[in-house]
Coordinates of C-alpha atoms and ligand atoms in Angstrom, one line a residue:
X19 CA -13.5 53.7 -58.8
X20 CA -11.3 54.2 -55.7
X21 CA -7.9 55.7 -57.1
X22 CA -4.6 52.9 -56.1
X23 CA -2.6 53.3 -53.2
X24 CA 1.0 52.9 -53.4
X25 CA 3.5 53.4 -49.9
X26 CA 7.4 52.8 -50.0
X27 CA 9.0 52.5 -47.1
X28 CA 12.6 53.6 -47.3
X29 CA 15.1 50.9 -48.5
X30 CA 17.3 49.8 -45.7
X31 CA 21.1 49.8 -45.4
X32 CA 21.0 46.1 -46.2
X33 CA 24.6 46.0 -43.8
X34 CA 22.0 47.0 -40.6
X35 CA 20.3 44.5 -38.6
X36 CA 16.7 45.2 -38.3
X37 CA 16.0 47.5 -35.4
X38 CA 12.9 49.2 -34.1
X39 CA 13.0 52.4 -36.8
X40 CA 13.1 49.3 -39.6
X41 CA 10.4 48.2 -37.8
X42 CA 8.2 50.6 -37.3
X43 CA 8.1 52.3 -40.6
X44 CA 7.9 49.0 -42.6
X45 CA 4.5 47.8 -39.8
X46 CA 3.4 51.5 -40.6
X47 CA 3.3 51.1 -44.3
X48 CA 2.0 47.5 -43.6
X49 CA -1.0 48.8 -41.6
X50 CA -1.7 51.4 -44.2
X51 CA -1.4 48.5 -47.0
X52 CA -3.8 46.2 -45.2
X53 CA -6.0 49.2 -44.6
X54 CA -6.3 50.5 -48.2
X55 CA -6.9 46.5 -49.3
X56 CA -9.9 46.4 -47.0
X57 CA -11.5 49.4 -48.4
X58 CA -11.3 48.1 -51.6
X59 CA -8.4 49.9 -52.9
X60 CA -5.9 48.6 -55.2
X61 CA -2.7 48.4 -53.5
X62 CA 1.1 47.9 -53.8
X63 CA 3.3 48.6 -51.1
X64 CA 6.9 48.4 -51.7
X65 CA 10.4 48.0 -49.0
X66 CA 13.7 46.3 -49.9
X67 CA 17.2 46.9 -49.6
X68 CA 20.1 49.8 -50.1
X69 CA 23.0 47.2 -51.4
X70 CA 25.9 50.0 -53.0
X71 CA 28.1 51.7 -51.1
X72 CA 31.2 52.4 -48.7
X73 CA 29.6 50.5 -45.8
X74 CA 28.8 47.3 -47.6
X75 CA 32.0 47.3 -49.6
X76 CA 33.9 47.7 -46.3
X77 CA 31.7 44.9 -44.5
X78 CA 32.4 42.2 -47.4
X79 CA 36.6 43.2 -47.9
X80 CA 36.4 42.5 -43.9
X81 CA 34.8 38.7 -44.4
X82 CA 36.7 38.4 -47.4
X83 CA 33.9 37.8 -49.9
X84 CA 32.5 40.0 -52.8
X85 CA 29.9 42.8 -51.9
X86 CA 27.2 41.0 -53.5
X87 CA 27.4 37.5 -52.1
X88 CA 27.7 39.8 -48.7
X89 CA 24.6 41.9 -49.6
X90 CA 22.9 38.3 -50.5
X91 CA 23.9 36.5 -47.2
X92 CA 22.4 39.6 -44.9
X93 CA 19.5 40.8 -46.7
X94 CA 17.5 37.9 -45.8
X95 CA 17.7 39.4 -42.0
X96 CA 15.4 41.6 -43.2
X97 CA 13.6 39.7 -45.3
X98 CA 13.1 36.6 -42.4
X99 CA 12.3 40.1 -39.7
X100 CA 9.6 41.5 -42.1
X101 CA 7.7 37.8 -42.1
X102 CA 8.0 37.5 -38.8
X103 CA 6.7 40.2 -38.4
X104 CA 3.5 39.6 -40.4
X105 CA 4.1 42.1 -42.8
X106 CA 2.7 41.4 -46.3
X107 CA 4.6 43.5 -48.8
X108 CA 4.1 43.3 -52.4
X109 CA 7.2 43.7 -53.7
X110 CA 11.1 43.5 -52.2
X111 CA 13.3 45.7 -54.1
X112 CA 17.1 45.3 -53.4
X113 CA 19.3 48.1 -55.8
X114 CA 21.3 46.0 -56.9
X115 CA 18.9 44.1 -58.9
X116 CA 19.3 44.3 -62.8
X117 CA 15.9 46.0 -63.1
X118 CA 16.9 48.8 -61.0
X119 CA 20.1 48.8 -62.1
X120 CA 19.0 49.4 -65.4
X121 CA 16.6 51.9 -64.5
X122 CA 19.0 54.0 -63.0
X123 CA 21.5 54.0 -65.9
X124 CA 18.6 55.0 -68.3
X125 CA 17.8 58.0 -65.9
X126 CA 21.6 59.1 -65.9
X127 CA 22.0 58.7 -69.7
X128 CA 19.1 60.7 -70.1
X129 CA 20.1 63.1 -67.7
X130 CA 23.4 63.6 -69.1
X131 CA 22.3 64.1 -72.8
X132 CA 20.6 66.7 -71.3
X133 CA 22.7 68.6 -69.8
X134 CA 21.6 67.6 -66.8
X135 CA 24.6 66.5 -65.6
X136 CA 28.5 68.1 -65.8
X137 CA 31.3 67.5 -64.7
X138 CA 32.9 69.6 -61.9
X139 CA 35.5 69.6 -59.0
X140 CA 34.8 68.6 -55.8
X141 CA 36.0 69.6 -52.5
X142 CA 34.7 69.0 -48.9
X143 CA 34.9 67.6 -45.3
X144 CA 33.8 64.1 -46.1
X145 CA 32.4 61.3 -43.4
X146 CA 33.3 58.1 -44.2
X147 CA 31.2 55.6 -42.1
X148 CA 27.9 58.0 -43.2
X149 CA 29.3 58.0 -46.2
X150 CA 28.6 62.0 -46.8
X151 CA 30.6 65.4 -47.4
X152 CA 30.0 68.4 -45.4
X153 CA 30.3 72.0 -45.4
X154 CA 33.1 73.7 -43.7
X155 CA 30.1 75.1 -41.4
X156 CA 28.0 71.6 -41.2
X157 CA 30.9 70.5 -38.7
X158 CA 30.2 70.0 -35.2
X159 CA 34.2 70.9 -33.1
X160 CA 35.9 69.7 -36.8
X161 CA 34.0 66.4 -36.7
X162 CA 30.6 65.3 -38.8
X163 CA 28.0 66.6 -37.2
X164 CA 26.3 63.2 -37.4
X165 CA 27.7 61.0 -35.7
X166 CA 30.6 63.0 -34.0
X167 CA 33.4 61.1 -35.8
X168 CA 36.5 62.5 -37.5
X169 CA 35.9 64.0 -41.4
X170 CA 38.5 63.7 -44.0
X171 CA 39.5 66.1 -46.6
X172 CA 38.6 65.2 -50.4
X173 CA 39.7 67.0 -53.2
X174 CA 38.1 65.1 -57.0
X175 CA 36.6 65.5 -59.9
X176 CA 33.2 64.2 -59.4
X177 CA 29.6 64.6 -61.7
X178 CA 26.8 66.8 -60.7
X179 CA 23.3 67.1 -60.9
X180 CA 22.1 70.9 -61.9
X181 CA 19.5 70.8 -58.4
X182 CA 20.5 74.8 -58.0
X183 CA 18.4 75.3 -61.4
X184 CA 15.2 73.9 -59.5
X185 CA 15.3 75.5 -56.5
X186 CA 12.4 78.5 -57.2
X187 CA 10.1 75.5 -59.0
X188 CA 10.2 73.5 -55.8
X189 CA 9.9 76.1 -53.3
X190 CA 6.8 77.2 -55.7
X191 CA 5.2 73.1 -55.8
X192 CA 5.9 72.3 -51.8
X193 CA 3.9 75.9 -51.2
X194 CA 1.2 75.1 -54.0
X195 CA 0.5 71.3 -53.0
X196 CA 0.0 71.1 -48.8
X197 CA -0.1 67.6 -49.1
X198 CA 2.8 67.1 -50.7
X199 CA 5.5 66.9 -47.9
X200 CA 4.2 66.1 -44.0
X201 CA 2.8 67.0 -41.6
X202 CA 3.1 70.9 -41.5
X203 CA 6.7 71.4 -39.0
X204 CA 8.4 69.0 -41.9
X205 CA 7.1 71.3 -44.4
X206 CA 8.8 74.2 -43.2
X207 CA 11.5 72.8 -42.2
X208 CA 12.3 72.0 -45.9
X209 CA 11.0 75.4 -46.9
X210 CA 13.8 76.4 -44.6
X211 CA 16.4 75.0 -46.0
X212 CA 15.4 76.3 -49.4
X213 CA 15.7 79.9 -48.6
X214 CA 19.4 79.1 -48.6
X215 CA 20.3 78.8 -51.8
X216 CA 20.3 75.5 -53.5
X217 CA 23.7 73.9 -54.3
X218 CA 24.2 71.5 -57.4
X219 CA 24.1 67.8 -56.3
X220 CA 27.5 65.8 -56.5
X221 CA 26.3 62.4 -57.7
X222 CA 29.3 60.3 -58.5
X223 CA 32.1 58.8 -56.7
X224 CA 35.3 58.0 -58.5
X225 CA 35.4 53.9 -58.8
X226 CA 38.9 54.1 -57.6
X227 CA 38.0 55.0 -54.2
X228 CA 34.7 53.1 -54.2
X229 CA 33.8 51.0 -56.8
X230 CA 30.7 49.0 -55.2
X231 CA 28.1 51.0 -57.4
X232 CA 26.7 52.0 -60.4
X233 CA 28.7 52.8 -62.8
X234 CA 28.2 55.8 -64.7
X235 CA 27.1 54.9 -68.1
X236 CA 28.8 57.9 -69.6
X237 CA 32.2 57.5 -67.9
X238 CA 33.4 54.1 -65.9
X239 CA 35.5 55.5 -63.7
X240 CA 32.7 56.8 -61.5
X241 CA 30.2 55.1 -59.7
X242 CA 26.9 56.6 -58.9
X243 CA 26.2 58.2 -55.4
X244 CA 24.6 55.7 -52.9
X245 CA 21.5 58.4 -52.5
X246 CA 21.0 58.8 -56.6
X247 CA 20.7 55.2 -56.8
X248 CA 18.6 54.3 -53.7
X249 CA 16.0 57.0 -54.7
X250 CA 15.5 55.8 -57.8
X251 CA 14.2 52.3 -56.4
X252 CA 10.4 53.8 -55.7
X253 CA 9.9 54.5 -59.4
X254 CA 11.6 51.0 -60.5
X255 CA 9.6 48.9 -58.2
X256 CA 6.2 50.8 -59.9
X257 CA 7.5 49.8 -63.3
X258 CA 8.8 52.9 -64.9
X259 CA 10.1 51.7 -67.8
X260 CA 8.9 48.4 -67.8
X261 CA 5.6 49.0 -67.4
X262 CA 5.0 51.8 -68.1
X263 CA 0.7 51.8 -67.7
X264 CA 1.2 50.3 -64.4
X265 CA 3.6 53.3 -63.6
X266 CA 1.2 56.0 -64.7
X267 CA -1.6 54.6 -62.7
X268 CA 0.0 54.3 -59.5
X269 CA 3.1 56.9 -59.3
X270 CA 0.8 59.9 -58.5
X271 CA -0.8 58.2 -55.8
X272 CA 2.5 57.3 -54.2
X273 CA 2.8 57.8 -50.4
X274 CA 6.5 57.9 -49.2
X275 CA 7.4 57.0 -45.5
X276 CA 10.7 57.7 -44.3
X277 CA 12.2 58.9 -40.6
X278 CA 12.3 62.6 -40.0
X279 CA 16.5 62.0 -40.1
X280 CA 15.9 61.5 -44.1
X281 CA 13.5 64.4 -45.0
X282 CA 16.4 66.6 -47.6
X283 CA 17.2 63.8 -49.4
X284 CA 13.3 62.6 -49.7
X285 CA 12.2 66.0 -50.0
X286 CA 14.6 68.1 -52.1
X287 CA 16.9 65.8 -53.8
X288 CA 14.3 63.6 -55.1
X289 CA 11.8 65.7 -56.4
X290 CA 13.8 67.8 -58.2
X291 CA 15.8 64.6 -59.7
X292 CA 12.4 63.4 -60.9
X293 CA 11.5 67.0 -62.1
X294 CA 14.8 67.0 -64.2
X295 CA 14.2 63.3 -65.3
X296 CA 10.4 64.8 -67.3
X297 CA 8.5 62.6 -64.5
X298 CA 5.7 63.9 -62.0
X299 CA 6.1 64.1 -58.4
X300 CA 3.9 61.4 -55.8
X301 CA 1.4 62.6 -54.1
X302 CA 3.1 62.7 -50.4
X303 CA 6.4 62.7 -48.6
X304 CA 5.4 61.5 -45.3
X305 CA 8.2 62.0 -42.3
X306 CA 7.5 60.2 -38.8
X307 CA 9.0 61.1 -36.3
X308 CA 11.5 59.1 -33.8
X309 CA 11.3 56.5 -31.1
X310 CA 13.5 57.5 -28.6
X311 CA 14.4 56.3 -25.4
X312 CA 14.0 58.7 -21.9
X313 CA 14.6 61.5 -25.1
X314 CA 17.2 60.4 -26.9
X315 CA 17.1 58.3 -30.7
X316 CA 18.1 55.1 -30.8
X317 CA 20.9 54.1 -32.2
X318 CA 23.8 51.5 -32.4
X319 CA 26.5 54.1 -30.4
X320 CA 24.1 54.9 -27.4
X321 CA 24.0 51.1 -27.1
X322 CA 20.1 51.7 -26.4
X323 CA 18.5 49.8 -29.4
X324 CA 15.3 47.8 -29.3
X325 CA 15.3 44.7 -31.1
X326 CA 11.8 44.0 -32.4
X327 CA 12.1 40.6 -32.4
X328 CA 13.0 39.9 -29.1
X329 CA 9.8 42.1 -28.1
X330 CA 7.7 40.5 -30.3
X331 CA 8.5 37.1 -28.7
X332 CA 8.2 38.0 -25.5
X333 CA 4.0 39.8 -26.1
X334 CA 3.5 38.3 -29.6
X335 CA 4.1 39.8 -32.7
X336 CA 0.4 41.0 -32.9
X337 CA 0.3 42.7 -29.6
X338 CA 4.0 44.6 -30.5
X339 CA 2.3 46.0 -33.7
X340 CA -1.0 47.2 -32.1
X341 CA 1.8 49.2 -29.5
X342 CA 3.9 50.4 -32.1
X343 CA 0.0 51.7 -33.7
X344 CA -1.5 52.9 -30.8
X345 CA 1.1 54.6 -29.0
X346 CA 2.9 57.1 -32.2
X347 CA 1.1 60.2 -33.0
X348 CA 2.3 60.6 -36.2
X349 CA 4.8 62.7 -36.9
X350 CA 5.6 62.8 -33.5
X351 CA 8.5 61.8 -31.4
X352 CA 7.3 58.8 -29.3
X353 CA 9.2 57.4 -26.3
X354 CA 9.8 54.0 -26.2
X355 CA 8.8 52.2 -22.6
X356 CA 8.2 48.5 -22.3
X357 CA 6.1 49.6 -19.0
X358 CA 3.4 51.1 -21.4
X359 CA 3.7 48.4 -23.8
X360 CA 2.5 45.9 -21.0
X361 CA -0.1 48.3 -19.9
X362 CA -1.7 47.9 -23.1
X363 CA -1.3 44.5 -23.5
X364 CA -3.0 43.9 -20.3
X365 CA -5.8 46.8 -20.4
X366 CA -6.5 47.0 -24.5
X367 CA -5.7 43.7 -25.5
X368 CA -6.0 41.2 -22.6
X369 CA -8.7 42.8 -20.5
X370 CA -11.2 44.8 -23.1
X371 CA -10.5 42.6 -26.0
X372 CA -9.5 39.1 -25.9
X373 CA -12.1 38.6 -22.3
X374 CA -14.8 39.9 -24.2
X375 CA -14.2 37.3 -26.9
X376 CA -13.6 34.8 -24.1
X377 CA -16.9 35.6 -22.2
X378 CA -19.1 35.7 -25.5
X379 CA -17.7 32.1 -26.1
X380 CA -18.3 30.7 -22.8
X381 CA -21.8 32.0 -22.8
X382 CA -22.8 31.2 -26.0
X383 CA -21.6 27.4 -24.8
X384 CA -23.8 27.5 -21.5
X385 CA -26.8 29.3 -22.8
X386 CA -27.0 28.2 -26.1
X387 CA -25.3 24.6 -27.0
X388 CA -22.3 26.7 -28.0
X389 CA -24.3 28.0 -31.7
X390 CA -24.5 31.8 -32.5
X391 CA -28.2 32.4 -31.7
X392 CA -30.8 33.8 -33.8
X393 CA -31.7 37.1 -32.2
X394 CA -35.1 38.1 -31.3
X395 CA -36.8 41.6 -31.3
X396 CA -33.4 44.1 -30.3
X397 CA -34.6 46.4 -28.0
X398 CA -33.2 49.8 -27.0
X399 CA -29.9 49.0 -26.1
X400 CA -29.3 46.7 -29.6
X401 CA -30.3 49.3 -31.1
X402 CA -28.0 51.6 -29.5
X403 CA -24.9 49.4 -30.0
X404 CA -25.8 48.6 -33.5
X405 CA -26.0 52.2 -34.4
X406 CA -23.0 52.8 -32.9
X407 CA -21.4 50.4 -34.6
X408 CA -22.8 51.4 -38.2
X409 CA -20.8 53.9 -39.3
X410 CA -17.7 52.5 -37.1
X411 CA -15.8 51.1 -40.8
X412 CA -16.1 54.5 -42.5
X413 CA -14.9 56.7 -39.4
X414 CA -12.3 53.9 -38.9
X415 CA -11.0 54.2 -42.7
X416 CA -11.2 57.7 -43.0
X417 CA -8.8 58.3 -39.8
X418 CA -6.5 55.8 -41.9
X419 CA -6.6 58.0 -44.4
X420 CA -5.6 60.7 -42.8
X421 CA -2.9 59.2 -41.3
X422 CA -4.5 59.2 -38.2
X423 CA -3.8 55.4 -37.2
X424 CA -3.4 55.9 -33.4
X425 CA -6.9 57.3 -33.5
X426 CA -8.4 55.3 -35.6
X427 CA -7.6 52.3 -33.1
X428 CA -8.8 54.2 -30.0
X429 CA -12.0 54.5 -31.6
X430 CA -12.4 51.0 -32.5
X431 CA -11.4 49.9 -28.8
X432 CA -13.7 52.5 -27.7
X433 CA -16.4 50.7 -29.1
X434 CA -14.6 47.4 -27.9
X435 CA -15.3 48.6 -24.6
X436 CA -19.0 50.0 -25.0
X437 CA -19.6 45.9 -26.2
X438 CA -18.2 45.0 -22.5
X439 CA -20.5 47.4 -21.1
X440 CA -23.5 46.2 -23.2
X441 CA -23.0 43.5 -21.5
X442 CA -22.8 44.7 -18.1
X443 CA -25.7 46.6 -18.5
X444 CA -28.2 43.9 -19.9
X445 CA -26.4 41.4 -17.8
X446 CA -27.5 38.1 -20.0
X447 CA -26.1 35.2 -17.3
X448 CA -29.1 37.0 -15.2
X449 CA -31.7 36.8 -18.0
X450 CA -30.8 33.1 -18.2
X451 CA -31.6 32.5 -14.4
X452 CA -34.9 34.3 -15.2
X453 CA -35.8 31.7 -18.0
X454 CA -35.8 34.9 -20.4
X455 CA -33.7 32.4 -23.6
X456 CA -34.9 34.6 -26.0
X457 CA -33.5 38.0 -24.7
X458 CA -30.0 36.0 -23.8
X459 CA -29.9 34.9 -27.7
X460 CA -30.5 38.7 -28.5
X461 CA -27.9 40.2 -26.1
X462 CA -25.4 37.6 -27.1
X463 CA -26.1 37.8 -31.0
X464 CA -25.3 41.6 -30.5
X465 CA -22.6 41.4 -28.7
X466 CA -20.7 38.7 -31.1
X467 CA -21.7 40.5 -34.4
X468 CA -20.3 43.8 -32.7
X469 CA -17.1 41.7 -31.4
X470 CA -16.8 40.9 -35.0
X471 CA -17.0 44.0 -36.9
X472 CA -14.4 45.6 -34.7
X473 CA -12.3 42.4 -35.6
X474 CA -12.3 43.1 -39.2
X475 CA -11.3 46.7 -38.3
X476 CA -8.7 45.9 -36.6
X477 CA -7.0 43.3 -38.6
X478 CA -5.0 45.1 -40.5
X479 CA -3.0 45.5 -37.2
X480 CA -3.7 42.3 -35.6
X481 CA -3.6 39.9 -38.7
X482 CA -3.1 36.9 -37.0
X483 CA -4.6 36.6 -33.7
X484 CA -7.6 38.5 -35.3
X485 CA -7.8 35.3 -37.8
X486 CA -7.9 33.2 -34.9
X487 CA -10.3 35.3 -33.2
X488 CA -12.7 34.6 -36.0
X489 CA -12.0 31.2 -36.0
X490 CA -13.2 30.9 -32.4
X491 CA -16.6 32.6 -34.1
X492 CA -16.9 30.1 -36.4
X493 CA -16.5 32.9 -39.1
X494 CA -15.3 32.6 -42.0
X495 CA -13.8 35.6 -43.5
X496 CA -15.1 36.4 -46.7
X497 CA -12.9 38.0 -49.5
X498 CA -12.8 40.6 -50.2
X499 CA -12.5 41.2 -46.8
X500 CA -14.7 44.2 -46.7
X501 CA -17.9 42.2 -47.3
X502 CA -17.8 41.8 -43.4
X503 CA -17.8 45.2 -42.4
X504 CA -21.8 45.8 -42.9
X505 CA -23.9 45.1 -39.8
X506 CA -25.4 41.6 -39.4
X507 CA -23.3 39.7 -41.5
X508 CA -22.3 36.7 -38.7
X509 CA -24.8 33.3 -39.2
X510 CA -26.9 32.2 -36.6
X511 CA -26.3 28.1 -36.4
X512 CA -22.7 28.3 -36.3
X513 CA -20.8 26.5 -34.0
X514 CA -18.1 28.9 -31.6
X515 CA -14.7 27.0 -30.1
X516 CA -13.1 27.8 -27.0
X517 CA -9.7 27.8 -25.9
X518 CA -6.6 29.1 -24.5
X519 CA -7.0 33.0 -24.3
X520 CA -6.0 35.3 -27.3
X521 CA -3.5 37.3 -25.0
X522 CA -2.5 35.3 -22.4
X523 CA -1.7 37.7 -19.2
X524 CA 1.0 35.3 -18.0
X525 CA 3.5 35.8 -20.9
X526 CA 6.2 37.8 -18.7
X527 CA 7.0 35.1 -16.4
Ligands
LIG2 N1 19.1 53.6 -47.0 C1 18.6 54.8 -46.5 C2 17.2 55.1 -47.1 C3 17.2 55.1 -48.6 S1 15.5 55.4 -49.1 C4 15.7 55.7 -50.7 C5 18.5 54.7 -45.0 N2 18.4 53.5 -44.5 S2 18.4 53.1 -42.9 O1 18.5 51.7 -42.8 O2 19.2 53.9 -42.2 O3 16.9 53.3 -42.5 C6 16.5 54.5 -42.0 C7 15.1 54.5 -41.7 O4 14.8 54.0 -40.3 C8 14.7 55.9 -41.7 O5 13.4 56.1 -42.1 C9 14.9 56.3 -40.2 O6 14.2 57.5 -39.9 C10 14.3 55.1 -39.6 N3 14.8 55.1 -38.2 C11 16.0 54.8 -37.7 N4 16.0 55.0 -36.3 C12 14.8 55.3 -35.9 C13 14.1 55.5 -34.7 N5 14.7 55.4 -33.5 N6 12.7 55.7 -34.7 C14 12.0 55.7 -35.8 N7 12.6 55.5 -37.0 C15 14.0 55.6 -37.1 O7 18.4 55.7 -44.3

């Protein structure tokens, strides 16, 4: 048996409107989902909302309405962007759902009876619009080193978490388990920080200054920090406490996702939380890197955001994916530029991939009364191309699995483009001038059952206009899905379809 997959992707500030990061995190863990599905695995792949806080409080006082009903009126943004966006998640956690609200209250009470948890004064440089405090040293000319805006000076009593007391077992579990926080620069980097000594964690805000939260259960007038809460939603959502059979099964196979800009809190604060709280750690803390534009991140300020929605509209949602994909090493900071975008449309997509489906079509209408044929004897080069398609799914999956989706999809469309030259080699329109009917139905057979293995492999990216793709075949897709990705597996007798082209080259005008 093939141990579960579960991926998070980081809960969104449910105040943002969907942007590019959103985007490609929650397509990433999508991918991955569709990926692990296909080989068999089960899966549950988790994003939602971050509802509590100063932001969301301040948005809803400014519209006048409670924080809630603002929370409900702009989560569906993300909700509406993520189908859109053909991403099929399992499960939409927002935090200020009762189940995770109650799930967070038992982790606090049982932290506190504990000892866990004291109470202690707090004092520090504190950003409101980020909703953090800083170090005297963590500012930037007297301002957060953030986002560059103005700090205020707090003074409270406030609850904390004993993180100092972990400090030595952490450094001890990243450096035993390699896997455990990636790839290898993030890893150090939070080694890094941990041969600074480890301060407690202030996790409460006093309700009087903001009271859109979770209240402590041990003393009302505190809330629970934003972070505390929003971590808490990965072990919710996998039914700790609810369920708690499901939980063991799938928590130690847990794959976090987050940006690079959230690695401390992913990759200190929460394991040792979890450590504290009696429950194991997941299996890896993945940080991607950034999509920047000519070098610098994107974000609301620099006025250089990309909405994926208005990209996806203008090459199809499909296509945007497959960029997003094929162009992040990851880990790696990617730049963002619409110019390479359209050169892989065009080249990948329009030129290798949807003509060779369009020229198998048409041929298979001309030569042979538009019906798969029945191959005859393959010769060398069927051979050749059936070989090299063989062990294609396994080297596919296994680059999947290590995170390696970019390469991954260059081999597939590597073999994409060794069908196209198949073709040119055995050249079957010139066969059928020669009378040769038999060797056309071979070459063409090939060709298709090739075109369609590759399809399979890369529908996890391509959901839709792969679907269509096989439509055009006259396939039907069995389920489970990874019944097609043996050789040989298309029926002769089946009647293809033509029409317009999978990805149309004139969509920019
Ligand atoms: N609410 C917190 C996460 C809590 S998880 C328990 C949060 N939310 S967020 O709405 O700001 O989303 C941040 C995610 O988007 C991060 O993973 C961040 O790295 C990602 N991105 C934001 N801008 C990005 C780019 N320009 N490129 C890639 N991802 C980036 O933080």
């Amino acid at each position: 048996m093939e141990s579960p997959f579960y991926v998070t992707t980081p809960i969104y500030y449910v105040n943002d409107e969907p942007h590019l990061g959103h985007a490609y995190t929650t397509i990433l863990a999508d991918v991955l989902a569709r990926y692990a599905r296909l080989r068999g695995q089960e899966t549950f792949f988790l994003t939602g909302t971050d509802e509590h806080g100063q932001k969301v409080q301040q948005a809803a006082e400014e519209r006048g309405i409670s924080p809630q009903a603002h929370a409900d009126a702009t989560v569906v943004r993300f909700q509406n962007a993520w189908e859109h966006l053909h991403v099929a998640y399992d499960d939409f956690i927002r935090t200020t759902q009762p189940r995770h609200i109650h799930v967070v209250e038992a982790i606090l009470e049982d932290m506190w009876h504990r000892g866990e948890i004291y109470l202690g004064e707090y004092e520090g440089w504190y950003c409101v619009p980020d909703e953090r405090f800083w170090t005297e040293k963590d500012l930037v000319e007297g301002n957060c080193p953030d986002c560059g805006r103005p700090v205020e000076r707090i003074v409270e009593h406030n609850y904390f978490f004993r993180m100092s007391r972990y400090q030595n077992w952490l450094i001890a579990y990243i450096t035993e388990h390699p896997d455990f926080i990636q790839p290898e620069v993030r890893r150090n980097e939070v080694l890094g920080f941990l041969r600074q000594p480890l301060g407690d964690l202030c996790i409460s805000r006093p309700a009087s200054r903001l009271s859109w939260g979770i209240p402590l259960p041990f003393d009302p007038d505190y809330v629970t920090y934003v972070w505390f809460d929003a971590l808490i939603n990965y072990v919710t959502a996998a039914g700790y406490r609810s369920d708690p059979v499901r939980f063991e099964r799938l928590w130690p196979h847990t794959l976090h996702l987050i940006g690079k800009d959230i690695l401390t809190t992913h990759a200190v604060y929460w394991p040792t939380m979890l450590y504290a709280a009696g429950l194991p750690m997941p299996k890896t803390i993945f940080a991607h890197g950034w999509w920047v534009m000519r070098g610098a991140k994107m974000s609301k300020s620099r006025g250089n955001v990309v909405k994926p929605l208005d990209l996806a509209e203008v090459y199809g949602v499909d296509a945007f994916r497959y960029f997003l994909m094929r162009d992040m090493v990851l880990g790696r900071d990617a730049d963002f530029d619409e110019a390479r975008l359209l050169q892989r449309y065009q080249s990948d997509l329009a030129d290798d991939l949807g003509n060779l489906l369009h020229r198998l079509v048409n041929m298979t209408g001309r030569y042979c009364e538009g019906r798969i044929p029945t191959p005859a004897e393959f010769g060398v080069e069927e051979v050749a191309l059936s070989r090299r398609c063989q062990p294609l799914a396994a080297e596919t999956l296994r680059r999947v699995e290590a995170l390696a989706v970019n390469e991954a999809l260059g081999g597939v469309m590597d073999v994409v483009r060794e069908i196209n030259g198949y073709l040119e080699r055995t050249a079957p329109w010139k066969e059928a001038k020669a009378g040769r009917m038999e060797r056309v139905a071979t070459i063409l057979y090939t060709a298709i059952e090739a075109l369609r293995l590759t399809s399979v492999l890369l529908h996890p990216v391509l959901p839709e206009r792969m679907a269509e793709l096989w439509q055009r075949l006259g396939w039907r897709a069995p389920d489970p899905l990874r019944d097609g990705l043996a050789w040989g597996v298309i029926e002769p007798g089946t009647a293809v379809l033509s029409g317009p082209p999978l990805f149309p080259k004139d969509m920019e005008a």
